Short mmCIF file of C-alpha atoms in Angstrom, two decimals:
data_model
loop_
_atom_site.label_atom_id
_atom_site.label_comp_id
_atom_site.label_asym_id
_atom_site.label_seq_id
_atom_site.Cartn_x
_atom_site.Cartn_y
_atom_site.Cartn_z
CA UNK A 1 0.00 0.00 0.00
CA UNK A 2 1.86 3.23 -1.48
CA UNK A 3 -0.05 6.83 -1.11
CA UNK A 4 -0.36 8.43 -4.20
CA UNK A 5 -0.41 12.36 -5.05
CA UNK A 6 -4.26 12.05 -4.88
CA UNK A 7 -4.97 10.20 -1.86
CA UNK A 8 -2.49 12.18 0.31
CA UNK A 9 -4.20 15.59 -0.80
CA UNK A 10 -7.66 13.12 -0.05
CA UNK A 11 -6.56 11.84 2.92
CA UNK A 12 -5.82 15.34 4.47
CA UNK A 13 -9.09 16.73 3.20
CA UNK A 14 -10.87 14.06 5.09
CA UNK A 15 -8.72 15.06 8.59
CA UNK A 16 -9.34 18.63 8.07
CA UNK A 17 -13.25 17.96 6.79
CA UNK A 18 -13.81 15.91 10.52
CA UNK A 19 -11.89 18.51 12.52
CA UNK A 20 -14.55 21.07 10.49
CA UNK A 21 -17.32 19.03 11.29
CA UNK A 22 -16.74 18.34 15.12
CA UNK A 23 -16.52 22.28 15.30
CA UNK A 24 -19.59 22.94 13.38
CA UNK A 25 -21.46 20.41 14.89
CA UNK A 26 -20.63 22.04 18.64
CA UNK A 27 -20.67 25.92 17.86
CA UNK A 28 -23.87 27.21 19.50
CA UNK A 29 -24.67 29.58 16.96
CA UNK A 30 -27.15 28.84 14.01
CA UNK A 31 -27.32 25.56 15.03
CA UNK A 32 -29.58 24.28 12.49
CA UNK A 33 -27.51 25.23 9.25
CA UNK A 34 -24.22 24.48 10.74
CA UNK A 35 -25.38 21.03 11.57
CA UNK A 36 -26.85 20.53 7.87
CA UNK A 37 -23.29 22.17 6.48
CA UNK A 38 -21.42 19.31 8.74
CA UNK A 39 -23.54 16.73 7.44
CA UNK A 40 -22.06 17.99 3.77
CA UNK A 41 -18.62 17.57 4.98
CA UNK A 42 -18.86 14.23 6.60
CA UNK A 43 -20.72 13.33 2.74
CA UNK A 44 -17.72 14.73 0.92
CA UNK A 45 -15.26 12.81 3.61
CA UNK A 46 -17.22 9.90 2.75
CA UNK A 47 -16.95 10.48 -0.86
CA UNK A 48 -13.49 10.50 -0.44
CA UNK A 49 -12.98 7.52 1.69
CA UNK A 50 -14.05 5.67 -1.00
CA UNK A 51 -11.39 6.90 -3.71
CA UNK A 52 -8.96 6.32 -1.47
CA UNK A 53 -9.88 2.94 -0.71
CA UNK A 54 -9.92 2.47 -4.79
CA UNK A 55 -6.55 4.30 -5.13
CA UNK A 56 -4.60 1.90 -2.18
CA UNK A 57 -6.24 -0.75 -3.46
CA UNK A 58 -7.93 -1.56 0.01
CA UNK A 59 -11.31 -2.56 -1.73
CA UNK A 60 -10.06 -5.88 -2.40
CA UNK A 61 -9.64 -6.60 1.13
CA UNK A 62 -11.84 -8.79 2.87
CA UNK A 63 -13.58 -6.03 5.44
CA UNK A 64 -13.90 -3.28 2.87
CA UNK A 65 -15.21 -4.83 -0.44
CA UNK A 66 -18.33 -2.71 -0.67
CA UNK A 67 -17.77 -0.35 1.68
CA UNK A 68 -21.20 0.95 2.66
CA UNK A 69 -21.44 4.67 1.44
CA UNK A 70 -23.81 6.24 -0.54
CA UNK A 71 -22.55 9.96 0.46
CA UNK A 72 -23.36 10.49 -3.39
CA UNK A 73 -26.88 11.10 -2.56
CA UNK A 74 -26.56 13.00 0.78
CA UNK A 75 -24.59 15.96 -0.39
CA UNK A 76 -26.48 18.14 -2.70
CA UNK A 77 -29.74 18.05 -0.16
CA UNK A 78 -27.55 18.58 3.02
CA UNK A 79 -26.48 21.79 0.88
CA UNK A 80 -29.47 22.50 0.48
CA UNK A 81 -30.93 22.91 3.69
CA UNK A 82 -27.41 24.40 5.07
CA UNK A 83 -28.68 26.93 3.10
CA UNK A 84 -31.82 27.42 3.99
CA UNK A 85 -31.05 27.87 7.50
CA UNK A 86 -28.58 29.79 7.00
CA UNK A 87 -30.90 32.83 5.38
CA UNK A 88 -33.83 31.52 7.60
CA UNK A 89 -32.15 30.57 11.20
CA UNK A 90 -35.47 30.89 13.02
CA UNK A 91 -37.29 28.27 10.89
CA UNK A 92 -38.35 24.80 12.08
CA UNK A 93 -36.85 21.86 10.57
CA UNK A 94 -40.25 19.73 9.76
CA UNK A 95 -40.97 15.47 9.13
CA UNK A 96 -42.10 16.43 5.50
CA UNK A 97 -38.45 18.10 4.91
CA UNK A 98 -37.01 14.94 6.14
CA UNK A 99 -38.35 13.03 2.77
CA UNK A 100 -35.47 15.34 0.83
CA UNK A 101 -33.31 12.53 2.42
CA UNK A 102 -35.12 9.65 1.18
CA UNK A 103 -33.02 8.61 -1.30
CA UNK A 104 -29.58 8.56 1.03
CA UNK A 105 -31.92 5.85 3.32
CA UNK A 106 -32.69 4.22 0.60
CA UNK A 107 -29.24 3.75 -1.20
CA UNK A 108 -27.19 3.26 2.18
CA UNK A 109 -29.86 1.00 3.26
CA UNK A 110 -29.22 -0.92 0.36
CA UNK A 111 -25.19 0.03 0.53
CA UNK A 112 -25.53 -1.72 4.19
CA UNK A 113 -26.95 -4.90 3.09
CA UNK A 114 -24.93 -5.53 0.45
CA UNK A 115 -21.92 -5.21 2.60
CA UNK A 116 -23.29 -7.69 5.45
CA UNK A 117 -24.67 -10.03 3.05
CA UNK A 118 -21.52 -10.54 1.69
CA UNK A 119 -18.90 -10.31 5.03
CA UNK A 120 -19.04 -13.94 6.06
CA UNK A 121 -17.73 -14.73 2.27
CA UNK A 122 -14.26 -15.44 2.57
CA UNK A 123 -13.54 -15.03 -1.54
CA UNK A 124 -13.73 -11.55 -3.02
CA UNK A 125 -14.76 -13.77 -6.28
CA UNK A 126 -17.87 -15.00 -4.59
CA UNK A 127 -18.30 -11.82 -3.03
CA UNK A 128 -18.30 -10.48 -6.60
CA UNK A 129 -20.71 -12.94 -7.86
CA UNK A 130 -23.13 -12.28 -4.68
CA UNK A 131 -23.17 -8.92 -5.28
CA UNK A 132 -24.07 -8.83 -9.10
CA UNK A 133 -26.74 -11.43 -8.50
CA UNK A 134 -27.78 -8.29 -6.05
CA UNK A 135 -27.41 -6.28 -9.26
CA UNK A 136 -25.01 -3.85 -6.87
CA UNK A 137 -22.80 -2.25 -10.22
CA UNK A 138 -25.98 -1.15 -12.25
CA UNK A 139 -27.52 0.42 -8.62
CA UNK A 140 -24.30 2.17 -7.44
CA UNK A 141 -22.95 3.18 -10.81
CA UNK A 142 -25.79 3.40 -12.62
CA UNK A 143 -28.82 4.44 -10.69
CA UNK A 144 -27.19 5.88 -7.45
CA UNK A 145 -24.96 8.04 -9.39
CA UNK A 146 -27.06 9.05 -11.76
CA UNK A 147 -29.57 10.08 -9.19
CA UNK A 148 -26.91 11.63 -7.30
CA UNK A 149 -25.86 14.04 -10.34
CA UNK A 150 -29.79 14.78 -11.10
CA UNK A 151 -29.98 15.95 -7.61
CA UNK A 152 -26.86 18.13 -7.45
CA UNK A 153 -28.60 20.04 -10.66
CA UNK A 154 -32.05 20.21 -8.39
CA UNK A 155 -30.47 21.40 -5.12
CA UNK A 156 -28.08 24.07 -6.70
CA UNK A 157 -31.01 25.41 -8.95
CA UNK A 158 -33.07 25.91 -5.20
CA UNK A 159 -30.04 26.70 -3.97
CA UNK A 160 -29.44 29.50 -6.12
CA UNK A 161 -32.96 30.71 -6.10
CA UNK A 162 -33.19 30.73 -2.73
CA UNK A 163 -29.65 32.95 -2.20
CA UNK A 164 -30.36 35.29 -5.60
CA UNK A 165 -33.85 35.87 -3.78
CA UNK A 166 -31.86 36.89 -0.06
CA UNK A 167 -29.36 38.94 -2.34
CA UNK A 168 -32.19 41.15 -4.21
CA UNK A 169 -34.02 41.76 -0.67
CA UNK A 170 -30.52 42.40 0.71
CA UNK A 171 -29.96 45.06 -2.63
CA UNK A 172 -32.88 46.23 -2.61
CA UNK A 173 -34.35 46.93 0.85
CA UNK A 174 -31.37 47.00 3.76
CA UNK A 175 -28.53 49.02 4.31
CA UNK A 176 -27.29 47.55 7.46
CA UNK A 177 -23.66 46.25 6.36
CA UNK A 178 -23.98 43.50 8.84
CA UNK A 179 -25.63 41.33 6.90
CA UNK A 180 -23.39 39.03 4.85
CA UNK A 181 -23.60 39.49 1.19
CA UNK A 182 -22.12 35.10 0.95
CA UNK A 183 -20.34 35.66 -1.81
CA UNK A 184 -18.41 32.46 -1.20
CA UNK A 185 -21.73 30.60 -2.14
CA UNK A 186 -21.77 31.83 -5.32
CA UNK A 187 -18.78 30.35 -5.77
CA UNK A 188 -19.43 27.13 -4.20
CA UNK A 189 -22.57 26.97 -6.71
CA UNK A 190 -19.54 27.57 -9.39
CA UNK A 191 -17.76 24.54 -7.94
CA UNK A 192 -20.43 21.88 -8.22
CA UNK A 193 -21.97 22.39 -11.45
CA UNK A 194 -18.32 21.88 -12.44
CA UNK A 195 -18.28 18.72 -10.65
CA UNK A 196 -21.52 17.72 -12.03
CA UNK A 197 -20.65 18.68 -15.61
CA UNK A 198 -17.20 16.68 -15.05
CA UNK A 199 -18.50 13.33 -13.90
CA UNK A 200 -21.79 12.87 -16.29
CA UNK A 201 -19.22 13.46 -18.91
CA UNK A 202 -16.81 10.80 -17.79
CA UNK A 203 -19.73 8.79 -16.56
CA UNK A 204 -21.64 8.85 -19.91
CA UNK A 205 -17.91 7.90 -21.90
CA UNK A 206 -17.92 5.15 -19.69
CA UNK A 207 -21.24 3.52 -20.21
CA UNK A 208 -21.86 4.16 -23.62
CA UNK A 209 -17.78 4.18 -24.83
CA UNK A 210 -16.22 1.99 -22.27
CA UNK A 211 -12.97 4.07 -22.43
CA UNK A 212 -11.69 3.20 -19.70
CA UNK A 213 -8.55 5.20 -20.00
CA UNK A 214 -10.71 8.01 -20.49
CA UNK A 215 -12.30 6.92 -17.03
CA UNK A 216 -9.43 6.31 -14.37
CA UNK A 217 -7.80 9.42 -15.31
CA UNK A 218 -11.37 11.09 -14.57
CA UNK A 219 -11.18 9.77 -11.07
CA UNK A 220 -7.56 10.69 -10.35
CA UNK A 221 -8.62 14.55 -11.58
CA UNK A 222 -11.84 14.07 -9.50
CA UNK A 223 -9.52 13.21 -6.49
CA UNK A 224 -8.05 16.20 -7.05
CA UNK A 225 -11.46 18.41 -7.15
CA UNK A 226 -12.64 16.71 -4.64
CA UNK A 227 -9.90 17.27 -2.11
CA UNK A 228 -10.00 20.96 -3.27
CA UNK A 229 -13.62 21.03 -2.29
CA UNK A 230 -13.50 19.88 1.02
CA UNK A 231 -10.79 22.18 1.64
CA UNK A 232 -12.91 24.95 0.29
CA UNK A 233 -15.74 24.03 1.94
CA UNK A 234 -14.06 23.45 5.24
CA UNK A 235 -12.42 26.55 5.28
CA UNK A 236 -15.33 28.77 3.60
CA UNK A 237 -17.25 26.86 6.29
CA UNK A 238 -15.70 27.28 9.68
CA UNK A 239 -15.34 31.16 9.09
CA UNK A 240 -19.33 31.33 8.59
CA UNK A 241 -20.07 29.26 11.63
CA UNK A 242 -20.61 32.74 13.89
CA UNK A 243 -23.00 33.78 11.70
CA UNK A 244 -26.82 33.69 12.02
CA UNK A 245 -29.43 35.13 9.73
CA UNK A 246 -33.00 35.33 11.15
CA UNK A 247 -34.77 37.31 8.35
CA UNK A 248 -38.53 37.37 7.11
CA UNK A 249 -37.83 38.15 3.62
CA UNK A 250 -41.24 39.60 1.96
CA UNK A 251 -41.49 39.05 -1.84
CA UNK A 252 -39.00 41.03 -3.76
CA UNK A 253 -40.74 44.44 -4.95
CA UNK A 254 -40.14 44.65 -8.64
CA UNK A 255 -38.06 47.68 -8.71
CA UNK A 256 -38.15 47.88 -12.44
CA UNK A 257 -41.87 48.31 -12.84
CA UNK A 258 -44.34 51.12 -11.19
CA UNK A 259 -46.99 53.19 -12.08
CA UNK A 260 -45.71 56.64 -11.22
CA UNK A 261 -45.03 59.44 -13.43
CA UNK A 262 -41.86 60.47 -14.21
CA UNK A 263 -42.67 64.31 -12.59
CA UNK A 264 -43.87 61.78 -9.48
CA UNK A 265 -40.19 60.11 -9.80
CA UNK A 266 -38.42 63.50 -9.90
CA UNK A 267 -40.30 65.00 -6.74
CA UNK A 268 -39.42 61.29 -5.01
CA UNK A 269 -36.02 61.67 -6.00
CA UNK A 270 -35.97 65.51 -4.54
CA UNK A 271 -37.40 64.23 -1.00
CA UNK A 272 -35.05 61.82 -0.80
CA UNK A 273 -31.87 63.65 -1.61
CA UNK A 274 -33.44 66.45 0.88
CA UNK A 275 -33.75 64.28 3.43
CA UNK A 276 -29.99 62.36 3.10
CA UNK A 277 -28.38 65.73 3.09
CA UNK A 278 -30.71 66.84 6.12
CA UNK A 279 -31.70 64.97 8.47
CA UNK A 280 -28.65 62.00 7.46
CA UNK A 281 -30.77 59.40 7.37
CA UNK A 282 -27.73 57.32 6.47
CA UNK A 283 -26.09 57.57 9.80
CA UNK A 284 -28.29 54.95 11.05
CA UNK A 285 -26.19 51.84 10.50
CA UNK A 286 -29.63 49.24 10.33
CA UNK A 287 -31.82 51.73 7.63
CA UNK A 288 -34.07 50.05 5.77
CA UNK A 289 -36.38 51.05 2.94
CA UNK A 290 -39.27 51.03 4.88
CA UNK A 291 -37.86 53.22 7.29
CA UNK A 292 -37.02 55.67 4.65
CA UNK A 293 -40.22 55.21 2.92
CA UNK A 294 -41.85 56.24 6.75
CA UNK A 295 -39.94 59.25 6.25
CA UNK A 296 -40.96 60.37 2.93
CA UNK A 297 -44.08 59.15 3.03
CA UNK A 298 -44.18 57.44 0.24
CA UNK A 299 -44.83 53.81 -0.40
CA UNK A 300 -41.66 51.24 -0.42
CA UNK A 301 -42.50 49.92 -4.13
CA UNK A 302 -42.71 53.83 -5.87
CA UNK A 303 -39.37 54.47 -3.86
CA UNK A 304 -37.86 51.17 -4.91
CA UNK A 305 -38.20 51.82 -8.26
CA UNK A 306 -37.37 56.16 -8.13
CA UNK A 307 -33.73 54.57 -6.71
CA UNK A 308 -33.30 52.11 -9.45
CA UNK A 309 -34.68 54.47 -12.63
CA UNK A 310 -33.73 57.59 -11.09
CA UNK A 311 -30.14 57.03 -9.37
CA UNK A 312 -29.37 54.10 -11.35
CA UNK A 313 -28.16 51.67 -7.97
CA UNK A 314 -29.54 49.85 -5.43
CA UNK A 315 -31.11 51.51 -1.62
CA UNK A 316 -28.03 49.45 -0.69
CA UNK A 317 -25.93 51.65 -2.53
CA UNK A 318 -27.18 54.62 -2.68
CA UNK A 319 -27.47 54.65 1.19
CA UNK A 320 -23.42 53.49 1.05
CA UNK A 321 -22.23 56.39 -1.37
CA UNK A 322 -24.06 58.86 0.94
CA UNK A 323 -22.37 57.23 4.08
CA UNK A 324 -18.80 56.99 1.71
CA UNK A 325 -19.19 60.71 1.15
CA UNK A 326 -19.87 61.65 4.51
CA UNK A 327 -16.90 60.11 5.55
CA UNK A 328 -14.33 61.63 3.02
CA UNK A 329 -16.00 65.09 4.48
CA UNK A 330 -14.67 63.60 7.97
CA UNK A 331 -11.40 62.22 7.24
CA UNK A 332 -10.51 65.47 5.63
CA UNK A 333 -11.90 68.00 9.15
CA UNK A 334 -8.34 68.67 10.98
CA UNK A 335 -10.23 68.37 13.51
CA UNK A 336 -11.16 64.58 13.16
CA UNK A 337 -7.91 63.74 12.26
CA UNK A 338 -6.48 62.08 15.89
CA UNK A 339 -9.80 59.54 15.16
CA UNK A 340 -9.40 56.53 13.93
CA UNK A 341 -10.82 55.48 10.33
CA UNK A 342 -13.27 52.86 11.31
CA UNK A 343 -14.10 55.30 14.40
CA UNK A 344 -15.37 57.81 12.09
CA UNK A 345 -16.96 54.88 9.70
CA UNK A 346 -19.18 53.92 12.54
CA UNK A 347 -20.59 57.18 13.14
CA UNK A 348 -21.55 57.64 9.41
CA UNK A 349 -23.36 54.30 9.18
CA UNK A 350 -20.92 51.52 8.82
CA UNK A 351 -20.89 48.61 11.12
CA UNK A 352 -18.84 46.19 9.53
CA UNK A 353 -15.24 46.79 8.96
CA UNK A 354 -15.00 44.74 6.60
CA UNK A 355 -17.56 45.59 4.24
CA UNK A 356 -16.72 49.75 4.76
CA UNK A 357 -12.87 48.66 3.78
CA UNK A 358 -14.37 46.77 0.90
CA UNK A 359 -16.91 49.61 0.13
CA UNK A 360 -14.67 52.36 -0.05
CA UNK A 361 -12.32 50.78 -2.02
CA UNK A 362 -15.08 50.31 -4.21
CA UNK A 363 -16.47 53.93 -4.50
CA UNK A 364 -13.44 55.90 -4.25
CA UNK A 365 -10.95 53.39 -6.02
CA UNK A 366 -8.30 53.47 -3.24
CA UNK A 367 -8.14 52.37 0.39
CA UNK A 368 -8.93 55.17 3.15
CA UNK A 369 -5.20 55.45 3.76
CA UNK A 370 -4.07 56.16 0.35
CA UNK A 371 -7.08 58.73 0.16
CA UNK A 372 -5.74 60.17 3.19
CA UNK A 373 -2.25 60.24 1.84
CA UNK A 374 -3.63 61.73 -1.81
CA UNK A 375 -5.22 64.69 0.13
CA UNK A 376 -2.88 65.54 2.42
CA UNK A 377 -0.65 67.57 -0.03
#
């Protein structure tokens, strides 16, 4: 037994994707979504437990020929609901969402008997022929991983949905840079129609081409991805475990549709810059567009839509280049200047460091030191 490339870089994907879990699994924040995201983990690890034991060549030993694990099935919907309670950490966790992991019972049910059924067979060539009279290639290859892809595509697609739908409201009706923005989903949604795309190809050139060439070099790259995505995930993971979303997210107001005139649009947009330049409704680092729309008096939908037609951005960023503004007034009073940055970002709104460091950057094209620095001369 001789570790390869791939199932050293597996092998410490699967130590650092149960030290993840553990802590994931005990953090007493968001409980819900960081038990569904360890669930995911301990899939992947699973996943790749099984290369490995194809790569060492420990599946011809007597204990692990068919090594119960259908993980295949149990990733995409632990994903899933990760993400659900992520965006929606007050929400109950019900028997009729339990069905979504019908097919894992069923598979690793069937993964378990297999492997009993055939333990007190001393030869792996009986073992062999006891298993296809079980017809266990066509289920696992075929069926279970076929299933398995089909519900990677479903669980992404509600995946994405869901998160697109939290990003609009996010956009569109908050300005309290708290809220995380999970950009590192997106990406993760990135990584797994890859994977999906990667192994129906090699999957179908297998079936229908029998190249099998073609077909152990797509597991050794697939070692590779895979070990890459438990890092990711692990990592991406454990740095979200603090947070928790509790959110009652309304149906997204179509900001690109409204009734108003455009005189009604231009007298919105006139109260509104009025009352920024005012009474600084920015300054309040939790706004929302209701609260604004309170103020004005006008309804959230006609001042949805005067921000996007009118001002061409988000409330999001609107309410950000006002607070962004405000704060290169600050950083340039001599009298400000023994405060510290993020000091002076907090009292014009911001209550994330991160995100005012990343905003900045993003309005004024330079960091807040090398604005200081450019108008010091």
């Amino acid at each position: 037994m001789q570790f390869s490339l791939f199932s050293t870089l597996l092998f410490i994907g699967i130590i650092q994707g149960l030290v993840t879990s553990v802590i994931l699994l005990l953090t007493k924040h968001n409980k819900r979504s960081n038990r569904f995201l360890a669930f995911a983990i301990l899939a992947l690890c699973l996943l790749s437990t099984n290369r490995i034991l194809h790569s060492l060549g420990l599946w011809h030993t007597h204990y692990l020929r068919f090594f119960p694990s259908s993980a295949e099935v149990l990733i995409a919907p632990s994903f899933y609901f990760f993400i659900i309670y992520l965006l929606h950490s007050n929400r109950k966790f019900t028997w009729k969402q339990a069905l979504h992991f019908l097919p894992f019972a069923v598979f690793q049910s069937y993964s378990f008997f297999v492997y009993f059924y055939t333990l007190t067979t001393p030869s792996l060539y009986e073992k062999d022929l006891i298993a296809e009279s079980l017809h266990f290639g066509f289920i696992k290859n075929i069926i279970e991983e076929g299933i398995g892809n089909t519900l990677t595509v479903i669980y992404t697609a509600l995946g994405y949905k869901d998160l697109r739908s939290y990003r609009i409201w996010l956009k569109n009706t908050n300005a309290d840079n708290s809220y995380p923005d999970f950009s590192w989903l997106w990406r993760l949604f990135t990584l797994c129609i890859i994977l999906v795309a990667y192994l129906t190809t090699g999957h179908l050139l297998h079936v229908f081409f029998r190249l099998n060439d073609v077909f152990t070099l797509h597991w050794d790259l697939f070692s590779i991805y895979l070990a890459f995505v438990v890092y990711y995930v692990g990592f991406a993971g454990y740095k979200q475990s603090h947070v928790e979303v509790a959110i009652n997210m309304t149906k997204n107001l179509k900001v690109n549709s409204s009734n108003i005139t455009k005189s009604e649009v231009q007298n919105i947009a006139h109260l509104l810059e009025k009352s920024m330049m005012q009474d600084k409704l920015f300054l309040n680092p939790t706004l929302s567009l209701k609260e604004v729309s309170d103020a004005l008096d006008v309804s959230q939908r006609n001042l949805s839509y005067t921000i996007n037609q009118h001002f061409q951005k988000s409330f999001r960023e609107l309410i950000n280049e006002y607070r962004i503004e405000e704060i290169k007034t600050q950083l340039n009073d001599e009298n400000l200047k023994k405060r510290s940055i993020f000091g002076i970002a907090m009292d014009c709104g911001f209550n994330s460091e991160a995100s005012f460091y990343r905003v900045f950057k993003k309005n004024t094209g330079s960091s807040p030191k090398e604005f200081l620095h450019a108008n010091s001369h």
